[in-house]
Short mmCIF file of C-alpha atoms in Angstrom, two decimals:
data_model
loop_
_atom_site.label_atom_id
_atom_site.label_comp_id
_atom_site.label_asym_id
_atom_site.label_seq_id
_atom_site.Cartn_x
_atom_site.Cartn_y
_atom_site.Cartn_z
CA MET A 1 -73.01 55.09 -154.83
CA ALA A 2 -73.36 52.33 -152.30
CA GLY A 3 -76.27 51.44 -150.05
CA HIS A 4 -77.96 54.07 -147.98
CA ALA A 5 -75.29 56.76 -148.06
CA ALA A 6 -76.45 60.27 -148.78
CA THR A 7 -76.36 61.34 -152.39
CA THR A 8 -76.28 64.72 -153.96
CA ASP A 9 -79.40 64.23 -156.04
CA THR A 10 -82.21 66.66 -155.39
CA ALA A 11 -85.05 64.13 -155.26
CA ALA A 12 -86.96 64.20 -151.97
CA ILE A 13 -88.53 60.84 -152.77
CA SER A 14 -87.29 58.36 -155.32
CA VAL A 15 -89.19 55.12 -155.82
CA ARG A 16 -87.78 52.47 -158.18
CA GLY A 17 -89.40 49.23 -159.30
CA LEU A 18 -91.57 49.02 -156.22
CA HIS A 19 -93.57 45.84 -155.69
CA LYS A 20 -95.80 45.08 -152.73
CA SER A 21 -97.87 41.96 -152.18
CA PHE A 22 -100.10 41.02 -149.30
CA GLY A 23 -99.92 37.25 -149.49
CA PRO A 24 -101.07 36.28 -152.96
CA LEU A 25 -102.52 39.73 -153.61
CA ALA A 26 -100.17 41.95 -155.62
CA VAL A 27 -101.03 45.57 -154.77
CA LEU A 28 -98.06 47.37 -156.31
CA LYS A 29 -96.66 46.01 -159.56
CA GLY A 30 -93.51 47.96 -160.30
CA VAL A 31 -93.96 51.62 -159.43
CA ASP A 32 -91.42 54.32 -160.34
CA LEU A 33 -91.91 57.80 -158.94
CA GLU A 34 -89.78 60.83 -158.22
CA VAL A 35 -90.76 63.76 -156.08
CA ALA A 36 -88.38 66.72 -156.27
CA ARG A 37 -87.68 68.96 -153.31
CA GLY A 38 -90.38 71.60 -153.00
CA GLU A 39 -92.67 69.72 -155.36
CA VAL A 40 -96.30 68.88 -154.62
CA VAL A 41 -97.34 65.57 -156.17
CA CYS A 42 -100.92 64.36 -155.93
CA VAL A 43 -101.58 60.66 -156.45
CA VAL A 44 -105.09 59.96 -157.66
CA GLY A 45 -106.89 56.87 -158.83
CA PRO A 46 -109.71 54.46 -158.04
CA SER A 47 -110.03 52.63 -154.73
CA GLY A 48 -107.74 49.63 -154.51
CA SER A 49 -105.31 51.02 -157.09
CA GLY A 50 -102.48 50.96 -154.52
CA LYS A 51 -102.17 54.72 -153.86
CA SER A 52 -102.15 54.46 -150.09
CA THR A 53 -99.87 51.42 -150.11
CA LEU A 54 -97.39 53.36 -152.27
CA LEU A 55 -97.47 56.26 -149.82
CA ARG A 56 -97.06 53.95 -146.82
CA CYS A 57 -94.04 52.34 -148.46
CA VAL A 58 -92.28 55.72 -148.51
CA ASN A 59 -91.86 55.77 -144.72
CA LEU A 60 -91.91 52.00 -144.51
CA LEU A 61 -95.20 51.64 -142.67
CA GLU A 62 -95.52 48.93 -145.29
CA GLU A 63 -92.49 46.80 -146.08
CA PRO A 64 -92.03 46.65 -149.88
CA THR A 65 -91.74 43.18 -151.38
CA ALA A 66 -89.20 44.36 -153.95
CA GLY A 67 -87.73 47.59 -155.25
CA THR A 68 -86.03 50.55 -153.61
CA VAL A 69 -87.29 53.68 -151.92
CA ARG A 70 -84.95 56.60 -151.24
CA VAL A 71 -86.03 59.54 -149.11
CA ALA A 72 -83.81 62.62 -149.04
CA GLY A 73 -80.94 60.54 -150.31
CA VAL A 74 -81.35 57.75 -147.75
CA GLU A 75 -82.34 54.32 -149.00
CA VAL A 76 -85.07 53.35 -146.53
CA THR A 77 -85.43 49.90 -148.07
CA HIS A 78 -81.81 49.09 -147.19
CA PRO A 79 -81.67 46.50 -144.36
CA ASP A 80 -79.27 48.66 -142.32
CA CYS A 81 -81.37 51.80 -142.60
CA ASP A 82 -82.15 53.58 -139.31
CA ILE A 83 -85.82 53.93 -140.16
CA ASP A 84 -86.73 55.81 -136.97
CA GLY A 85 -84.12 58.40 -137.89
CA VAL A 86 -85.58 58.83 -141.38
CA ARG A 87 -89.19 58.88 -140.19
CA ARG A 88 -88.58 61.85 -137.92
CA ARG A 89 -87.73 63.83 -141.08
CA ILE A 90 -90.97 62.77 -142.81
CA GLY A 91 -94.32 64.12 -141.69
CA MET A 92 -97.31 61.84 -142.16
CA VAL A 93 -101.00 62.71 -142.03
CA PHE A 94 -103.55 59.90 -141.91
CA GLN A 95 -107.09 59.55 -143.14
CA SER A 96 -108.24 58.73 -139.60
CA PHE A 97 -106.17 61.54 -137.94
CA ASN A 98 -104.75 59.19 -135.28
CA LEU A 99 -104.33 61.87 -132.67
CA PHE A 100 -103.24 60.37 -129.34
CA GLY A 101 -106.48 60.09 -127.40
CA HIS A 102 -104.98 60.27 -123.93
CA LEU A 103 -103.15 63.54 -124.58
CA SER A 104 -104.38 67.10 -124.99
CA VAL A 105 -103.90 68.78 -128.36
CA LEU A 106 -100.84 70.63 -127.06
CA GLN A 107 -99.35 67.41 -125.64
CA ASN A 108 -100.04 65.67 -128.95
CA VAL A 109 -97.90 68.25 -130.71
CA MET A 110 -95.23 68.14 -127.98
CA ILE A 111 -94.69 64.46 -127.28
CA ALA A 112 -92.55 63.48 -130.26
CA GLN A 113 -90.56 66.72 -129.96
CA ARG A 114 -89.82 65.74 -126.37
CA ARG A 115 -89.29 61.99 -126.74
CA VAL A 116 -87.74 61.82 -130.21
CA LEU A 117 -85.98 65.15 -130.75
CA ARG A 118 -85.31 65.57 -126.98
CA ARG A 119 -86.27 69.23 -127.07
CA PRO A 120 -86.62 70.87 -123.66
CA ALA A 121 -90.24 71.24 -122.51
CA ALA A 122 -90.28 75.01 -122.86
CA VAL A 123 -88.94 74.85 -126.42
CA ALA A 124 -91.33 72.07 -127.40
CA ARG A 125 -94.25 73.99 -125.95
CA ARG A 126 -93.33 77.14 -127.83
CA ILE A 127 -92.95 75.28 -131.13
CA ALA A 128 -96.20 73.41 -130.49
CA ARG A 129 -98.08 76.64 -129.92
CA GLU A 130 -96.56 78.21 -133.04
CA ASN A 131 -97.70 75.28 -135.16
CA LEU A 132 -101.16 75.15 -133.60
CA ASP A 133 -101.41 78.84 -134.41
CA ARG A 134 -100.32 78.10 -137.96
CA VAL A 135 -103.23 75.67 -138.45
CA GLY A 136 -105.67 77.98 -136.62
CA LEU A 137 -106.05 75.90 -133.46
CA ALA A 138 -104.27 78.08 -130.89
CA GLU A 139 -107.36 78.26 -128.70
CA LYS A 140 -107.86 74.47 -128.72
CA ALA A 141 -104.45 73.66 -127.21
CA ASP A 142 -105.89 72.30 -123.98
CA ALA A 143 -108.78 70.38 -125.55
CA TYR A 144 -108.69 66.61 -125.96
CA PRO A 145 -109.02 65.10 -129.44
CA ALA A 146 -112.48 63.71 -128.73
CA GLN A 147 -113.72 67.25 -128.12
CA LEU A 148 -112.70 68.41 -131.60
CA SER A 149 -114.45 68.18 -134.96
CA GLY A 150 -112.87 66.00 -137.63
CA GLY A 151 -111.47 69.01 -139.41
CA GLN A 152 -109.92 70.35 -136.22
CA GLN A 153 -108.45 66.93 -135.42
CA GLN A 154 -106.87 66.73 -138.85
CA ARG A 155 -105.41 70.21 -138.54
CA ALA A 156 -104.01 69.27 -135.12
CA ALA A 157 -102.47 66.16 -136.71
CA ILE A 158 -100.84 68.36 -139.35
CA ALA A 159 -99.47 70.62 -136.60
CA ARG A 160 -98.12 67.53 -134.82
CA SER A 161 -96.16 66.61 -137.95
CA LEU A 162 -95.00 70.16 -138.65
CA ALA A 163 -93.60 70.55 -135.14
CA MET A 164 -90.94 68.01 -136.07
CA ASN A 165 -89.69 70.32 -138.87
CA PRO A 166 -90.12 67.63 -141.51
CA GLU A 167 -88.34 67.86 -144.85
CA LEU A 168 -91.37 66.43 -146.59
CA MET A 169 -94.96 65.56 -145.79
CA LEU A 170 -97.03 62.54 -146.76
CA PHE A 171 -100.82 62.88 -146.81
CA ASP A 172 -102.91 59.70 -146.93
CA GLU A 173 -106.40 60.75 -148.04
CA PRO A 174 -106.44 63.52 -145.42
CA THR A 175 -110.00 64.64 -146.13
CA SER A 176 -111.70 61.34 -146.93
CA ALA A 177 -113.02 60.83 -143.37
CA LEU A 178 -114.36 64.37 -143.07
CA ASP A 179 -117.86 65.70 -143.39
CA PRO A 180 -118.04 67.70 -146.63
CA GLU A 181 -118.33 71.06 -144.86
CA LEU A 182 -115.04 70.40 -142.98
CA VAL A 183 -112.93 69.49 -146.02
CA GLY A 184 -112.18 73.10 -146.94
CA GLU A 185 -110.42 74.07 -143.71
CA VAL A 186 -107.99 71.14 -144.02
CA LEU A 187 -107.30 71.78 -147.70
CA ALA A 188 -106.66 75.46 -146.89
CA VAL A 189 -103.93 74.48 -144.43
CA MET A 190 -102.42 72.11 -146.98
CA ARG A 191 -102.53 74.78 -149.64
CA SER A 192 -100.68 77.25 -147.43
CA LEU A 193 -98.06 74.57 -146.73
CA ALA A 194 -97.60 74.08 -150.45
CA ASP A 195 -97.29 77.84 -150.93
CA GLU A 196 -94.50 77.90 -148.34
CA GLY A 197 -92.58 75.40 -150.46
CA MET A 198 -93.13 72.20 -148.47
CA THR A 199 -92.42 68.99 -150.38
CA MET A 200 -95.70 67.08 -150.38
CA MET A 201 -96.94 63.73 -151.62
CA VAL A 202 -100.71 63.67 -151.36
CA VAL A 203 -103.00 60.73 -151.96
CA THR A 204 -106.38 62.31 -152.50
CA HIS A 205 -109.80 62.17 -154.10
CA GLU A 206 -110.02 65.95 -154.15
CA MET A 207 -109.61 66.67 -157.87
CA GLY A 208 -110.06 70.40 -157.34
CA PHE A 209 -107.14 70.46 -154.89
CA ALA A 210 -104.99 68.38 -157.23
CA ARG A 211 -105.73 70.67 -160.15
CA GLU A 212 -105.01 73.89 -158.30
CA VAL A 213 -102.19 72.99 -155.92
CA ALA A 214 -100.26 70.06 -157.39
CA ASP A 215 -97.17 70.59 -159.52
CA ARG A 216 -97.70 67.11 -160.85
CA VAL A 217 -100.47 64.53 -160.77
CA ALA A 218 -99.86 60.80 -160.93
CA PHE A 219 -102.79 58.61 -161.90
CA MET A 220 -102.62 55.08 -160.53
CA ASP A 221 -104.64 52.05 -161.53
CA GLY A 222 -104.09 48.36 -160.92
CA GLY A 223 -100.93 48.84 -158.86
CA ALA A 224 -99.06 50.95 -161.39
CA ILE A 225 -98.77 54.60 -162.38
CA VAL A 226 -100.66 54.87 -165.63
CA GLU A 227 -99.74 58.43 -166.43
CA SER A 228 -98.27 61.43 -164.69
CA GLY A 229 -97.63 65.03 -165.55
CA PRO A 230 -98.88 68.57 -164.92
CA PRO A 231 -102.43 68.62 -163.55
CA ALA A 232 -103.74 70.46 -166.58
CA ALA A 233 -102.50 67.63 -168.81
CA VAL A 234 -103.41 64.59 -166.69
CA LEU A 235 -106.73 65.92 -165.42
CA GLY A 236 -107.53 68.19 -168.38
CA SER A 237 -106.59 66.14 -171.40
CA PRO A 238 -105.58 62.65 -170.27
CA ARG A 239 -103.83 60.47 -172.83
CA GLN A 240 -104.78 57.11 -171.33
CA ALA A 241 -108.25 55.62 -171.67
CA ARG A 242 -108.22 54.42 -168.06
CA THR A 243 -107.53 57.96 -166.80
CA ARG A 244 -110.34 59.37 -168.92
CA GLU A 245 -112.70 56.67 -167.63
CA PHE A 246 -111.77 57.39 -164.02
CA LEU A 247 -112.14 61.14 -164.38
CA HIS A 248 -115.43 60.69 -166.13
CA ARG A 249 -116.74 58.59 -163.23
CA VAL A 250 -115.42 61.00 -160.57
CA LEU A 251 -116.73 64.13 -162.24
CA GLN A 252 -120.19 62.64 -162.66
CA GLN A 253 -120.63 62.46 -158.88
CA MET B 1 -146.99 48.66 -108.22
CA ALA B 2 -147.99 45.11 -107.28
CA GLY B 3 -144.30 44.26 -107.09
CA TYR B 4 -143.68 46.93 -104.51
CA LEU B 5 -146.63 45.71 -102.42
CA VAL B 6 -145.29 42.14 -102.39
CA PHE B 7 -141.87 43.42 -101.42
CA ALA B 8 -143.27 45.53 -98.58
CA ALA B 9 -145.37 42.59 -97.31
CA VAL B 10 -142.35 40.26 -97.24
CA LEU B 11 -140.29 42.92 -95.50
CA ALA B 12 -142.99 43.45 -92.87
CA GLY B 13 -143.31 39.68 -92.34
CA VAL B 14 -139.56 39.31 -91.78
CA ALA B 15 -139.41 42.33 -89.49
CA LEU B 16 -142.29 41.13 -87.34
CA GLY B 17 -141.50 37.40 -87.43
CA ALA B 18 -137.74 37.48 -86.73
CA ASP B 19 -136.41 36.99 -83.24
CA TRP B 20 -134.24 40.11 -83.24
CA GLY B 21 -132.83 39.54 -79.77
CA ARG B 22 -131.54 36.11 -80.65
CA LEU B 23 -130.15 37.24 -83.99
CA ALA B 24 -128.28 40.12 -82.41
CA ASP B 25 -126.95 37.77 -79.76
CA ALA B 26 -125.56 35.37 -82.39
CA PHE B 27 -124.27 37.85 -84.98
CA PHE B 28 -123.66 41.20 -83.37
CA ARG B 29 -122.72 41.42 -79.73
CA PRO B 30 -121.35 44.92 -79.16
CA ASP B 31 -119.02 43.76 -76.40
CA ILE B 32 -117.38 41.13 -78.62
CA ALA B 33 -117.22 43.57 -81.55
CA ALA B 34 -115.54 46.19 -79.37
CA GLU B 35 -112.97 43.66 -78.23
CA LEU B 36 -111.78 43.20 -81.83
CA PHE B 37 -110.63 46.79 -82.06
CA PRO B 38 -108.19 48.23 -82.72
CA GLU B 39 -106.23 45.11 -83.78
CA ILE B 40 -108.65 44.13 -86.56
CA ILE B 41 -107.75 47.45 -88.20
CA THR B 42 -104.20 48.17 -87.05
CA VAL B 43 -102.93 44.62 -87.59
CA ALA B 44 -105.37 42.50 -89.61
CA LEU B 45 -106.56 45.09 -92.16
CA VAL B 46 -103.05 46.45 -92.60
CA ASN B 47 -101.75 42.94 -93.30
CA THR B 48 -104.56 42.16 -95.71
CA LEU B 49 -103.76 45.34 -97.62
CA LEU B 50 -100.06 44.52 -97.51
CA PHE B 51 -100.56 40.98 -98.87
CA THR B 52 -102.90 42.31 -101.55
CA GLY B 53 -100.70 45.22 -102.55
CA LEU B 54 -97.56 43.14 -102.81
CA ALA B 55 -99.30 40.36 -104.74
CA PHE B 56 -100.93 42.89 -107.06
CA ALA B 57 -97.68 44.73 -107.74
CA PHE B 58 -95.81 41.51 -108.45
CA GLY B 59 -98.67 40.13 -110.53
CA LEU B 60 -98.94 43.36 -112.53
CA VAL B 61 -95.24 43.44 -113.40
CA LEU B 62 -95.19 39.76 -114.33
CA GLY B 63 -98.54 40.08 -116.11
CA MET B 64 -97.25 43.00 -118.18
CA ALA B 65 -94.16 41.05 -119.16
CA LEU B 66 -96.35 38.08 -120.14
CA ALA B 67 -98.73 40.30 -122.12
CA LEU B 68 -95.86 41.80 -124.11
CA MET B 69 -94.41 38.31 -124.68
CA ARG B 70 -97.84 37.10 -125.76
CA LEU B 71 -97.91 39.87 -128.40
CA SER B 72 -94.27 39.47 -129.39
CA SER B 73 -93.30 38.56 -132.92
CA ILE B 74 -90.79 36.08 -131.47
CA LEU B 75 -92.45 32.70 -131.40
CA PRO B 76 -90.79 31.15 -128.28
CA TYR B 77 -91.86 34.17 -126.20
CA ARG B 78 -95.42 33.68 -127.36
CA TRP B 79 -95.30 29.98 -126.55
CA PHE B 80 -93.95 30.63 -123.08
CA ALA B 81 -96.61 33.24 -122.34
CA ILE B 82 -99.42 31.04 -123.61
CA GLY B 83 -98.12 28.07 -121.60
CA TYR B 84 -97.80 30.14 -118.44
CA ILE B 85 -101.23 31.69 -118.76
CA GLU B 86 -102.96 28.38 -119.45
CA LEU B 87 -101.14 26.71 -116.54
CA PHE B 88 -101.71 29.31 -113.84
CA ARG B 89 -105.26 30.13 -114.86
CA GLY B 90 -106.08 26.47 -114.36
CA LEU B 91 -104.55 26.03 -110.89
CA PRO B 92 -106.30 26.84 -107.60
CA SER B 93 -104.51 29.62 -105.68
CA LEU B 94 -104.41 27.36 -102.62
CA LEU B 95 -102.45 24.71 -104.50
CA VAL B 96 -99.94 27.30 -105.70
CA LEU B 97 -99.57 28.66 -102.15
CA PHE B 98 -98.90 25.15 -100.85
CA MET B 99 -96.31 24.69 -103.56
CA VAL B 100 -94.60 28.02 -102.83
CA GLY B 101 -94.80 27.60 -99.05
CA PHE B 102 -94.00 23.90 -98.66
CA GLY B 103 -93.37 22.13 -101.96
CA VAL B 104 -90.46 24.23 -103.18
CA PRO B 105 -88.78 24.55 -99.74
CA LEU B 106 -88.93 20.74 -99.40
CA ALA B 107 -87.25 20.30 -102.75
CA PHE B 108 -84.70 23.08 -102.25
CA PRO B 109 -84.11 23.54 -98.52
CA GLU B 110 -81.32 25.99 -99.18
CA ALA B 111 -83.55 28.33 -101.17
CA GLN B 112 -85.43 30.90 -99.15
CA ILE B 113 -88.12 33.29 -100.24
CA VAL B 114 -87.37 36.84 -99.21
CA GLY B 115 -89.88 38.53 -96.94
CA GLY B 116 -90.97 35.39 -95.08
CA VAL B 117 -94.71 34.78 -95.17
CA TYR B 118 -95.29 38.16 -96.85
CA GLY B 119 -92.97 37.19 -99.65
CA ALA B 120 -94.37 33.68 -100.00
CA VAL B 121 -98.03 34.75 -100.05
CA SER B 122 -97.58 37.66 -102.43
CA PHE B 123 -95.35 35.55 -104.67
CA GLY B 124 -97.84 32.66 -104.78
CA LEU B 125 -100.93 34.82 -105.27
CA GLY B 126 -99.06 37.07 -107.69
CA LEU B 127 -98.10 34.08 -109.85
CA CYS B 128 -101.78 33.26 -110.28
CA ALA B 129 -102.95 36.86 -110.67
CA ALA B 130 -100.31 37.48 -113.35
CA ALA B 131 -101.98 34.93 -115.64
CA TYR B 132 -105.31 36.80 -115.48
CA MET B 133 -103.72 40.21 -115.68
CA ALA B 134 -101.65 39.19 -118.71
CA GLU B 135 -104.83 38.38 -120.63
CA THR B 136 -106.51 41.58 -119.46
CA LEU B 137 -103.51 43.71 -120.43
CA ARG B 138 -103.18 41.98 -123.79
CA ALA B 139 -106.82 42.73 -124.56
CA GLY B 140 -106.24 46.35 -123.48
CA ILE B 141 -103.21 46.76 -125.72
CA GLN B 142 -105.07 45.24 -128.66
CA ALA B 143 -108.04 47.52 -128.03
CA VAL B 144 -105.90 50.59 -128.79
CA PRO B 145 -106.47 51.35 -132.49
CA LYS B 146 -103.66 50.31 -134.84
CA GLY B 147 -103.41 53.86 -136.17
CA GLN B 148 -102.05 55.04 -132.81
CA LEU B 149 -98.94 52.90 -133.22
CA GLU B 150 -98.57 53.94 -136.87
CA ALA B 151 -98.81 57.62 -135.97
CA ALA B 152 -96.25 57.22 -133.19
CA ARG B 153 -93.86 55.26 -135.41
CA SER B 154 -94.23 57.73 -138.27
CA LEU B 155 -93.11 60.50 -135.88
CA GLY B 156 -89.86 58.60 -135.43
CA MET B 157 -90.61 56.82 -132.15
CA SER B 158 -89.09 53.39 -131.70
CA HIS B 159 -91.49 50.50 -131.08
CA ALA B 160 -90.57 50.49 -127.36
CA ARG B 161 -91.00 54.26 -127.04
CA ALA B 162 -94.36 54.13 -128.81
CA MET B 163 -95.50 51.36 -126.46
CA VAL B 164 -94.47 53.28 -123.33
CA SER B 165 -95.64 56.77 -124.35
CA ILE B 166 -98.65 56.08 -126.56
CA ILE B 167 -100.05 52.54 -126.40
CA LEU B 168 -99.72 51.50 -122.76
CA PRO B 169 -101.20 54.68 -121.23
CA GLN B 170 -104.29 54.20 -123.37
CA ALA B 171 -104.37 50.44 -122.75
CA PHE B 172 -104.23 51.00 -118.98
CA ARG B 173 -107.17 53.33 -119.14
CA ILE B 174 -109.14 50.62 -120.89
CA VAL B 175 -108.23 47.91 -118.38
CA ILE B 176 -108.68 49.83 -115.12
CA PRO B 177 -112.11 48.30 -114.40
CA PRO B 178 -111.02 44.66 -114.98
CA LEU B 179 -107.78 45.28 -113.07
CA THR B 180 -109.80 46.58 -110.15
CA ASN B 181 -111.82 43.39 -110.20
CA GLU B 182 -108.53 41.52 -110.08
CA PHE B 183 -107.49 43.60 -107.06
CA ILE B 184 -110.75 42.78 -105.30
CA MET B 185 -110.33 39.07 -106.05
CA LEU B 186 -106.79 39.23 -104.69
CA THR B 187 -108.02 40.95 -101.55
CA LYS B 188 -110.31 38.00 -100.94
CA ASP B 189 -107.63 35.45 -101.85
CA THR B 190 -105.33 36.81 -99.12
CA SER B 191 -107.63 34.96 -96.72
CA LEU B 192 -105.69 31.88 -97.84
CA ALA B 193 -102.51 33.27 -96.26
CA TYR B 194 -103.17 31.37 -93.03
CA VAL B 195 -102.21 28.05 -94.66
CA LEU B 196 -98.59 29.25 -94.67
CA GLY B 197 -98.73 29.84 -90.92
CA VAL B 198 -99.23 33.55 -90.27
CA THR B 199 -98.12 34.82 -86.88
CA ALA B 200 -99.71 37.33 -84.50
CA SER B 201 -98.02 40.15 -86.37
CA SER B 202 -98.68 38.91 -89.91
CA ILE B 203 -102.29 37.82 -89.35
CA GLU B 204 -104.89 39.05 -91.86
CA VAL B 205 -108.59 39.76 -91.50
CA THR B 206 -110.13 36.32 -92.11
CA LYS B 207 -107.71 34.40 -89.89
CA PHE B 208 -108.07 37.11 -87.24
CA ALA B 209 -111.85 36.74 -87.29
CA GLY B 210 -111.61 32.95 -87.32
CA ASP B 211 -109.42 32.96 -84.23
CA ALA B 212 -111.83 35.31 -82.48
CA LEU B 213 -114.71 33.04 -83.46
CA ASN B 214 -113.00 30.10 -81.75
CA ARG B 215 -112.29 32.17 -78.67
CA THR B 216 -115.71 33.72 -78.24
CA VAL B 217 -117.90 30.98 -79.74
CA ASN B 218 -119.87 33.73 -81.42
CA ALA B 219 -120.33 34.83 -85.04
CA THR B 220 -119.84 38.54 -84.33
CA PRO B 221 -116.15 38.58 -85.43
CA LEU B 222 -117.16 37.22 -88.85
CA VAL B 223 -119.71 39.99 -89.33
CA VAL B 224 -117.19 42.64 -88.32
CA ALA B 225 -114.60 41.08 -90.65
CA GLY B 226 -117.15 41.29 -93.46
CA PHE B 227 -117.52 45.03 -92.90
CA VAL B 228 -113.75 45.42 -92.83
CA TYR B 229 -113.53 43.82 -96.31
CA LEU B 230 -116.22 46.19 -97.54
CA LEU B 231 -114.06 49.01 -96.20
CA ILE B 232 -111.53 48.03 -98.88
CA THR B 233 -113.77 47.13 -101.80
CA LEU B 234 -116.43 49.87 -101.65
CA PRO B 235 -113.99 52.82 -101.94
CA LEU B 236 -112.29 50.94 -104.78
CA SER B 237 -115.43 50.70 -106.86
CA GLN B 238 -116.05 54.40 -106.20
CA LEU B 239 -112.55 55.16 -107.42
CA VAL B 240 -113.08 53.13 -110.57
CA GLN B 241 -116.29 54.98 -111.34
CA ARG B 242 -114.49 58.29 -111.01
CA LEU B 243 -111.60 57.16 -113.20
CA GLU B 244 -114.03 55.88 -115.80
CA ARG B 245 -115.87 59.19 -115.88
CA ARG B 246 -112.58 61.00 -116.34
CA GLY B 247 -111.52 58.56 -119.04
CA ASN B 248 -114.79 59.03 -120.90
CA ARG B 249 -114.31 62.75 -120.98
CA ARG B 250 -110.96 62.33 -122.67
CA LYS B 251 -111.92 59.52 -125.02
#
């Protein structure tokens, strides 16, 4: 099958031989990963292991140095790929929320619907309100991001992505910038998304979330996936020494 | 406390020692001041605002283009923008006006600037203002966090769409105070318009006051002209304060 044409395979994300270097620094050293449709995959590992870079390569926020990435059958690493077209099918949630500061919460959830999907204002507003309701922020629609707590901002950012009807969602350490008491509300929204069958790739330090929600956990270290499998196996009885070491350190905290 | 006493003493000394009659005679004669109206408003102030507005609009458009070129990934664009900014920041506005008004017409007699003296002045001042505004706008664009562009792009917006809908609105909010300073500087620079030979209908505030000074041999027109300039600049700084308060609420 040539180039970026659609294929019949069921993989939502398919990463093959992915390498990424920043100058002389090799961050990803040959990563292979598949995420099936409807699957929730959590990527865990120590800081600097390349988790976030891997995630950012999926929607090409980082340009891979070598290797291929296919999303929903489209090869995004192909030079002719219409990346804007693929990105509108991929939701992304950032560690630092990145809500648009000059827009109200409702406008944040509307703007890409309007400008990218060209939905009429009334339709975009209705869909925005539905998704704000879904993340429990219906009453904050007219607030500005700066007036919200971190947890509320992150839930608004999730609503902003959901309003685009994405086929899959990427989460880049969505709770790492939150005060501990606000982590739960964001994880609850993510859990309900997973329950509804959303395809999710989640880079996280929340081992409890990974254990309970993930279908599969991938442990990364040194720019490669060291082991992956069901959470009970990877987190419960890891085969690799590096995984055991990492879990030992994390669980001591 | 001692500071206030000294201040009050100096104030009292000036108030008692000054020859108020003579001062008023030299700087504020009501009859001469009255004579300046309504033309100082209806003609001179209107022209000053017109010169300023046109120069600002032209400078802003050119400055925005330069700022985007300065940030472009295409090297020749960057070189051009840097060269332009360095050149026009370093030249006196008066020299540029002379060049636009006389130098270029001498070299190319067949070329004519549209809008006569209005076109020439706003073009010349706008060329200079664009260099400053380009740097201001660039700083504003760079002050918008990188995550804003990433979030916009990850929603499927093109780079251009993300700039227009997400980055520039936030950048403008950041640069409103420095841009207002630029507007105030331009307002004052329009006093140079006279070198291109303004007429009775295109005269601006400073030239108007200077002519009246020659006619009346009295400084009153200059004082009135000063107040007319404040009429422009004081409301502007009020406006900026309001915009900044609004911006802070949203930020």
